[in-house]
mmCIF file of C-alpha atoms in Angstrom:
data_model
loop_
_atom_site.group_PDB
_atom_site.id
_atom_site.type_symbol
_atom_site.label_atom_id
_atom_site.label_comp_id
_atom_site.label_asym_id
_atom_site.label_seq_id
_atom_site.Cartn_x
_atom_site.Cartn_y
_atom_site.Cartn_z
ATOM 1 C CA MET A 1 147.710 13.903 145.962
ATOM 2 C CA LYS A 2 150.492 15.008 143.653
ATOM 3 C CA ILE A 3 152.853 17.938 144.199
ATOM 4 C CA GLY A 4 153.784 20.149 141.258
ATOM 5 C CA MET A 5 155.893 23.232 140.559
ATOM 6 C CA CYS A 6 154.757 25.933 138.153
ATOM 7 C CA MET A 7 157.565 27.026 135.857
ATOM 8 C CA PHE A 8 156.382 30.665 135.858
ATOM 9 C CA LEU A 9 159.100 31.322 138.420
ATOM 10 C CA TRP A 10 161.653 31.011 135.595
ATOM 11 C CA THR A 11 160.072 31.208 132.171
ATOM 12 C CA THR A 12 157.031 31.176 129.918
ATOM 13 C CA GLN A 13 158.781 28.956 127.338
ATOM 14 C CA ILE A 14 160.365 25.665 128.407
ATOM 15 C CA GLY A 15 163.329 24.418 126.403
ATOM 16 C CA LEU A 16 166.149 21.906 126.617
ATOM 17 C CA GLU A 17 168.172 24.499 128.534
ATOM 18 C CA HIS A 18 165.864 23.921 131.507
ATOM 19 C CA GLU A 19 166.751 20.235 131.796
ATOM 20 C CA PRO A 20 169.179 20.661 134.756
ATOM 21 C CA LEU A 21 166.559 22.681 136.663
ATOM 22 C CA LEU A 22 163.840 20.155 135.917
ATOM 23 C CA ARG A 23 166.150 17.361 137.022
ATOM 24 C CA ASP A 24 166.679 19.084 140.381
ATOM 25 C CA ILE A 25 162.941 19.674 140.773
ATOM 26 C CA ARG A 26 162.417 15.948 140.285
ATOM 27 C CA LYS A 27 165.240 15.157 142.707
ATOM 28 C CA THR A 28 163.582 17.383 145.313
ATOM 29 C CA GLY A 29 160.563 15.070 145.188
ATOM 30 C CA PHE A 30 158.056 16.783 142.929
ATOM 31 C CA ASP A 31 155.711 14.547 140.966
ATOM 32 C CA GLY A 32 155.497 16.979 138.085
ATOM 33 C CA VAL A 33 155.688 20.510 136.769
ATOM 34 C CA GLU A 34 153.241 23.019 135.338
ATOM 35 C CA ILE A 35 154.273 24.064 131.842
ATOM 36 C CA PRO A 36 153.392 27.531 130.471
ATOM 37 C CA VAL A 37 151.673 27.513 127.071
ATOM 38 C CA PHE A 38 152.040 30.909 125.423
ATOM 39 C CA SER A 39 154.015 30.445 122.213
ATOM 40 C CA GLY A 40 155.680 27.860 120.049
ATOM 41 C CA ALA A 41 154.476 25.009 117.895
ATOM 42 C CA ALA A 42 153.205 21.503 118.591
ATOM 43 C CA ASP A 43 156.688 20.096 117.910
ATOM 44 C CA ASP A 44 158.082 22.239 120.733
ATOM 45 C CA TYR A 45 155.632 20.761 123.231
ATOM 46 C CA ALA A 46 156.295 17.259 121.934
ATOM 47 C CA ALA A 47 160.011 17.822 122.624
ATOM 48 C CA THR A 48 159.196 19.072 126.116
ATOM 49 C CA ALA A 49 157.038 16.000 126.692
ATOM 50 C CA ARG A 50 159.911 13.707 125.736
ATOM 51 C CA MET A 51 162.277 15.545 128.095
ATOM 52 C CA LEU A 52 159.801 15.321 130.973
ATOM 53 C CA ASN A 53 159.187 11.641 130.280
ATOM 54 C CA ASP A 54 162.914 10.978 130.426
ATOM 55 C CA LEU A 55 163.084 12.787 133.786
ATOM 56 C CA GLY A 56 160.081 10.989 135.235
ATOM 57 C CA LEU A 57 158.066 14.196 135.606
ATOM 58 C CA GLU A 58 154.338 14.371 135.015
ATOM 59 C CA ARG A 59 152.908 17.663 133.833
ATOM 60 C CA THR A 60 149.970 20.045 133.799
ATOM 61 C CA ALA A 61 149.637 23.178 131.660
ATOM 62 C CA VAL A 62 148.925 26.830 132.400
ATOM 63 C CA THR A 63 148.171 29.849 130.240
ATOM 64 C CA ALA A 64 146.363 33.188 130.196
ATOM 65 C CA LEU A 65 144.627 35.435 127.696
ATOM 66 C CA GLY A 66 146.547 38.698 127.701
ATOM 67 C CA ASP A 67 145.541 40.137 124.332
ATOM 68 C CA PRO A 68 142.277 42.138 124.185
ATOM 69 C CA ALA A 69 141.893 40.778 120.641
ATOM 70 C CA HIS A 70 141.208 37.382 122.291
ATOM 71 C CA ASN A 71 138.634 38.569 124.821
ATOM 72 C CA LEU A 72 136.086 35.786 125.324
ATOM 73 C CA ILE A 73 133.458 38.191 126.693
ATOM 74 C CA SER A 74 133.815 40.921 124.055
ATOM 75 C CA PRO A 75 130.641 42.331 122.477
ATOM 76 C CA ASP A 76 132.333 41.653 119.127
ATOM 77 C CA ALA A 77 131.649 38.101 117.941
ATOM 78 C CA ALA A 78 134.847 38.087 115.861
ATOM 79 C CA VAL A 79 136.940 38.895 118.918
ATOM 80 C CA ARG A 80 135.236 36.131 120.909
ATOM 81 C CA GLN A 81 135.921 33.696 118.061
ATOM 82 C CA ALA A 82 139.586 34.704 118.064
ATOM 83 C CA GLY A 83 139.687 33.970 121.782
ATOM 84 C CA ILE A 84 138.067 30.584 121.279
ATOM 85 C CA ASP A 85 140.601 29.795 118.553
ATOM 86 C CA GLN A 86 143.429 30.818 120.885
ATOM 87 C CA MET A 87 142.083 28.518 123.584
ATOM 88 C CA LYS A 88 141.755 25.651 121.099
ATOM 89 C CA TRP A 89 145.423 26.159 120.177
ATOM 90 C CA ALA A 90 146.439 26.088 123.846
ATOM 91 C CA ILE A 91 144.389 22.944 124.467
ATOM 92 C CA ASP A 92 145.989 21.276 121.438
ATOM 93 C CA CYS A 93 149.428 22.128 122.847
ATOM 94 C CA ALA A 94 148.436 20.717 126.251
ATOM 95 C CA GLN A 95 147.355 17.494 124.576
ATOM 96 C CA VAL A 96 150.667 17.144 122.740
ATOM 97 C CA LEU A 97 152.476 17.938 125.981
ATOM 98 C CA GLY A 98 150.661 15.081 127.686
ATOM 99 C CA ALA A 99 148.860 17.329 130.179
ATOM 100 C CA ASP A 100 145.326 16.341 131.174
ATOM 101 C CA ARG A 101 144.450 19.881 132.313
ATOM 102 C CA ILE A 102 145.215 23.486 131.490
ATOM 103 C CA SER A 103 144.572 26.155 134.107
ATOM 104 C CA GLY A 104 144.489 29.911 134.488
ATOM 105 C CA PRO A 105 142.130 32.900 134.244
ATOM 106 C CA LEU A 106 140.803 31.548 130.968
ATOM 107 C CA HIS A 107 137.478 33.316 131.093
ATOM 108 C CA SER A 108 138.485 36.876 130.158
ATOM 109 C CA THR A 109 141.454 39.037 129.244
ATOM 110 C CA LEU A 110 143.972 39.464 132.042
ATOM 111 C CA GLY A 111 144.277 43.090 133.142
ATOM 112 C CA LEU A 112 141.510 44.395 130.870
ATOM 113 C CA PHE A 113 138.839 46.406 132.711
ATOM 114 C CA SER A 114 135.569 48.019 131.663
ATOM 115 C CA GLY A 115 135.298 50.373 134.619
ATOM 116 C CA SER A 116 132.381 48.447 136.127
ATOM 117 C CA GLY A 117 131.450 44.930 137.153
ATOM 118 C CA PRO A 118 130.469 42.160 134.740
ATOM 119 C CA THR A 119 127.256 42.664 132.815
ATOM 120 C CA GLU A 120 124.648 40.009 132.117
ATOM 121 C CA GLN A 121 125.647 40.138 128.453
ATOM 122 C CA GLU A 122 129.306 39.487 129.318
ATOM 123 C CA LEU A 123 128.328 36.534 131.482
ATOM 124 C CA GLU A 124 126.177 35.165 128.664
ATOM 125 C CA HIS A 125 129.052 35.581 126.213
ATOM 126 C CA SER A 126 131.245 33.693 128.659
ATOM 127 C CA LEU A 127 128.777 30.797 128.898
ATOM 128 C CA GLU A 128 128.702 30.471 125.123
ATOM 129 C CA SER A 129 132.484 30.731 124.745
ATOM 130 C CA GLN A 130 133.233 28.227 127.498
ATOM 131 C CA ARG A 131 130.781 25.651 126.198
ATOM 132 C CA ARG A 132 132.427 25.778 122.785
ATOM 133 C CA ILE A 133 135.880 25.558 124.370
ATOM 134 C CA GLY A 134 134.699 22.679 126.549
ATOM 135 C CA GLN A 135 133.646 20.684 123.512
ATOM 136 C CA HIS A 136 137.127 20.951 121.995
ATOM 137 C CA ALA A 137 138.713 20.164 125.354
ATOM 138 C CA ARG A 138 136.620 17.003 125.652
ATOM 139 C CA GLU A 139 137.719 15.871 122.197
ATOM 140 C CA CYS A 140 141.350 16.369 123.278
ATOM 141 C CA GLY A 141 140.996 14.713 126.683
ATOM 142 C CA VAL A 142 141.912 17.948 128.477
ATOM 143 C CA THR A 143 140.079 19.709 131.307
ATOM 144 C CA VAL A 144 140.095 23.518 131.416
ATOM 145 C CA CYS A 145 140.376 24.792 134.991
ATOM 146 C CA LEU A 146 139.139 28.368 135.287
ATOM 147 C CA GLU A 147 140.657 30.577 137.976
ATOM 148 C CA ALA A 148 139.024 33.308 140.030
ATOM 149 C CA LEU A 149 141.432 36.254 140.131
ATOM 150 C CA ASN A 150 141.562 39.159 142.539
ATOM 151 C CA ARG A 151 139.833 42.403 141.561
ATOM 152 C CA PHE A 152 143.119 44.069 140.583
ATOM 153 C CA GLU A 153 143.724 41.569 137.772
ATOM 154 C CA CYS A 154 140.251 40.941 136.342
ATOM 155 C CA TYR A 155 136.607 41.839 136.914
ATOM 156 C CA LEU A 156 134.565 38.941 135.536
ATOM 157 C CA LEU A 157 135.103 36.345 138.279
ATOM 158 C CA ASN A 158 136.797 37.346 141.537
ATOM 159 C CA THR A 159 135.457 34.890 144.123
ATOM 160 C CA MET A 160 135.093 31.130 144.280
ATOM 161 C CA ASP A 161 131.328 31.408 144.767
ATOM 162 C CA ALA A 162 131.000 33.477 141.589
ATOM 163 C CA LEU A 163 133.302 31.140 139.690
ATOM 164 C CA ALA A 164 131.549 27.997 140.923
ATOM 165 C CA ALA A 165 128.111 29.348 140.058
ATOM 166 C CA HIS A 166 129.348 30.220 136.573
ATOM 167 C CA ILE A 167 130.862 26.786 136.052
ATOM 168 C CA ARG A 168 127.645 25.123 137.144
ATOM 169 C CA ALA A 169 125.808 27.292 134.605
ATOM 170 C CA ILE A 170 128.308 26.353 131.876
ATOM 171 C CA ASP A 171 127.466 22.744 132.751
ATOM 172 C CA HIS A 172 130.277 21.075 130.851
ATOM 173 C CA PRO A 173 132.419 18.298 132.378
ATOM 174 C CA ASN A 174 135.617 19.661 130.833
ATOM 175 C CA ILE A 175 135.218 23.161 132.295
ATOM 176 C CA ARG A 176 136.045 23.092 136.007
ATOM 177 C CA ALA A 177 137.579 25.357 138.656
ATOM 178 C CA MET A 178 140.990 26.017 140.119
ATOM 179 C CA TYR A 179 141.357 27.197 143.711
ATOM 180 C CA ASP A 180 144.307 29.542 144.292
ATOM 181 C CA THR A 181 145.314 30.384 147.855
ATOM 182 C CA PHE A 182 146.844 33.753 146.871
ATOM 183 C CA HIS A 183 143.686 35.089 145.246
ATOM 184 C CA ALA A 184 141.432 33.591 147.920
ATOM 185 C CA ASN A 185 143.473 35.387 150.580
ATOM 186 C CA ILE A 186 142.640 38.712 148.906
ATOM 187 C CA GLU A 187 139.014 38.267 147.874
ATOM 188 C CA GLU A 188 137.402 35.795 150.261
ATOM 189 C CA THR A 189 136.063 36.696 153.698
ATOM 190 C CA ASP A 190 136.313 32.962 154.437
ATOM 191 C CA PRO A 191 138.982 31.393 152.201
ATOM 192 C CA ILE A 192 138.481 27.957 153.743
ATOM 193 C CA GLY A 193 134.719 27.988 153.270
ATOM 194 C CA ALA A 194 135.187 29.220 149.706
ATOM 195 C CA LEU A 195 136.983 25.949 149.000
ATOM 196 C CA THR A 196 134.840 23.531 150.979
ATOM 197 C CA ARG A 197 131.431 24.760 149.808
ATOM 198 C CA ASN A 198 132.571 24.614 146.173
ATOM 199 C CA ARG A 199 134.335 21.271 146.359
ATOM 200 C CA ASP A 200 132.115 19.871 143.625
ATOM 201 C CA VAL A 201 133.770 21.988 140.914
ATOM 202 C CA VAL A 202 137.401 22.198 142.130
ATOM 203 C CA HIS A 203 139.700 20.216 139.830
ATOM 204 C CA HIS A 204 143.071 21.895 140.445
ATOM 205 C CA ILE A 205 144.746 23.787 143.299
ATOM 206 C CA HIS A 206 147.522 26.364 143.325
ATOM 207 C CA ILE A 207 149.552 26.656 146.510
ATOM 208 C CA SER A 208 150.671 30.284 146.588
ATOM 209 C CA GLU A 209 151.802 32.382 149.534
ATOM 210 C CA ASN A 210 150.214 35.762 150.247
ATOM 211 C CA ASP A 211 153.286 37.534 148.796
ATOM 212 C CA ARG A 212 153.741 34.957 146.003
ATOM 213 C CA GLY A 213 156.995 33.869 147.596
ATOM 214 C CA VAL A 214 157.887 30.703 149.536
ATOM 215 C CA PRO A 215 154.797 28.766 150.686
ATOM 216 C CA GLY A 216 154.794 28.514 154.459
ATOM 217 C CA ARG A 217 156.580 31.772 155.180
ATOM 218 C CA GLY A 218 153.606 34.153 154.950
ATOM 219 C CA ASN A 219 150.164 34.562 156.468
ATOM 220 C CA ILE A 220 148.020 32.073 154.522
ATOM 221 C CA PRO A 221 146.241 29.862 157.125
ATOM 222 C CA TRP A 222 148.035 26.752 155.933
ATOM 223 C CA ALA A 223 146.994 24.291 158.645
ATOM 224 C CA GLU A 224 143.336 25.081 158.048
ATOM 225 C CA THR A 225 143.822 25.102 154.271
ATOM 226 C CA PHE A 226 145.401 21.661 154.113
ATOM 227 C CA ALA A 227 142.847 20.268 156.569
ATOM 228 C CA ALA A 228 140.079 21.567 154.297
ATOM 229 C CA ILE A 229 141.720 20.139 151.176
ATOM 230 C CA LYS A 230 141.831 16.719 152.815
ATOM 231 C CA ASP A 231 138.282 17.093 154.142
ATOM 232 C CA THR A 232 136.893 17.786 150.664
ATOM 233 C CA GLY A 233 138.279 14.488 149.376
ATOM 234 C CA TYR A 234 140.364 16.314 146.791
ATOM 235 C CA ASP A 235 143.033 14.009 145.375
ATOM 236 C CA GLY A 236 144.556 16.027 142.543
ATOM 237 C CA TRP A 237 147.500 18.364 142.084
ATOM 238 C CA LEU A 238 148.863 20.784 144.675
ATOM 239 C CA THR A 239 151.003 23.030 142.485
ATOM 240 C CA ILE A 240 153.245 25.763 143.831
ATOM 241 C CA GLU A 241 152.862 29.036 141.978
ATOM 242 C CA ALA A 242 155.433 31.711 142.767
ATOM 243 C CA PHE A 243 156.856 34.627 140.844
ATOM 244 C CA GLY A 244 160.148 36.476 140.580
ATOM 245 C CA ARG A 245 161.820 39.249 138.632
ATOM 246 C CA GLY A 246 163.667 37.089 136.125
ATOM 247 C CA LEU A 247 161.276 37.791 133.249
ATOM 248 C CA PRO A 248 160.517 41.527 132.963
ATOM 249 C CA ASP A 249 157.247 41.086 131.039
ATOM 250 C CA LEU A 250 155.906 38.479 133.456
ATOM 251 C CA ALA A 251 157.113 40.498 136.459
ATOM 252 C CA ALA A 252 155.230 43.520 135.138
ATOM 253 C CA ALA A 253 152.064 41.499 134.530
ATOM 254 C CA THR A 254 152.132 40.030 138.042
ATOM 255 C CA LYS A 255 153.240 43.309 139.690
ATOM 256 C CA VAL A 256 156.424 41.809 141.101
ATOM 257 C CA TRP A 257 158.859 44.598 141.963
ATOM 258 C CA ARG A 258 161.036 42.862 144.547
ATOM 259 C CA ASP A 259 162.444 39.433 145.351
ATOM 260 C CA PHE A 260 160.266 37.319 147.651
ATOM 261 C CA ALA A 261 162.913 34.727 148.488
ATOM 262 C CA GLU A 262 166.668 34.462 148.762
ATOM 263 C CA SER A 263 166.732 32.178 145.714
ATOM 264 C CA PRO A 264 164.436 30.244 143.365
ATOM 265 C CA GLU A 265 165.806 27.048 144.915
ATOM 266 C CA ALA A 266 164.422 28.126 148.292
ATOM 267 C CA VAL A 267 160.976 28.520 146.742
ATOM 268 C CA TYR A 268 160.700 25.015 145.383
ATOM 269 C CA ARG A 269 162.786 23.141 147.954
ATOM 270 C CA ASP A 270 161.282 24.760 151.050
ATOM 271 C CA GLY A 271 157.867 24.928 149.377
ATOM 272 C CA TYR A 272 157.926 21.206 148.666
ATOM 273 C CA GLN A 273 158.826 20.393 152.255
ATOM 274 C CA HIS A 274 156.057 22.682 153.472
ATOM 275 C CA ILE A 275 153.446 20.809 151.441
ATOM 276 C CA ARG A 276 154.814 17.373 152.246
ATOM 277 C CA THR A 277 154.924 18.110 155.992
ATOM 278 C CA SER A 278 151.443 19.651 155.942
ATOM 279 C CA LEU A 279 149.986 16.544 154.347
ATOM 280 C CA LEU A 280 151.207 14.236 157.111
#
């Protein structure tokens, strides 16, 4: 397995100014980093790829759909098309970056609610949108890893069982699932079983503490979680996802009002050791 660090803790736009930080992340032992894809042009991601290559860091990509004008389950076909176009752009950026996967809640608009649960029509719209996105992803050599989010952030897919069933219905090899320990801790009555019984669709894993701080310091059942990960035969990325208050817009979106660690360095240095020790 490979250990990664999501750059959400610092930024949504990687630049050359992050080179010293990335160098220290590599020195800590990480195999790679997860690069946010929200803005910029292909040339920007090509430059990031060159910097990461020079540092010996592999990479995955992460994004989200925050604009209701890009809602993939909208009743308006034009809005769904805009969302598909946005996803194609993000996949193109991931390809240029050299990432073989892009993850996130890429099934619906983050933080947009209807006031009720998902309708059959919304689920059908999602199937159609994801199959079209999957075709472009296959052409680019990128896998889209959909994430089940807790009920306070989305309403379409909240549990791993719901997500896995939807992915099986999509039935496209480039549309798979991400398992996130933070969201599973909120929504699953059995977070471990939610992973093991859906092992067939899990292609990416986020390691995130219950408070989104330093992995290993909270109440996630880590021993059982890592035992289950190994039991499933999973051999992909274990990527730390944590959040802070450094970016006001991102802090507001993730509802982060306080610091969860004494420093960002503690998050990735202690978090790395937590994963490495747990894998022994």
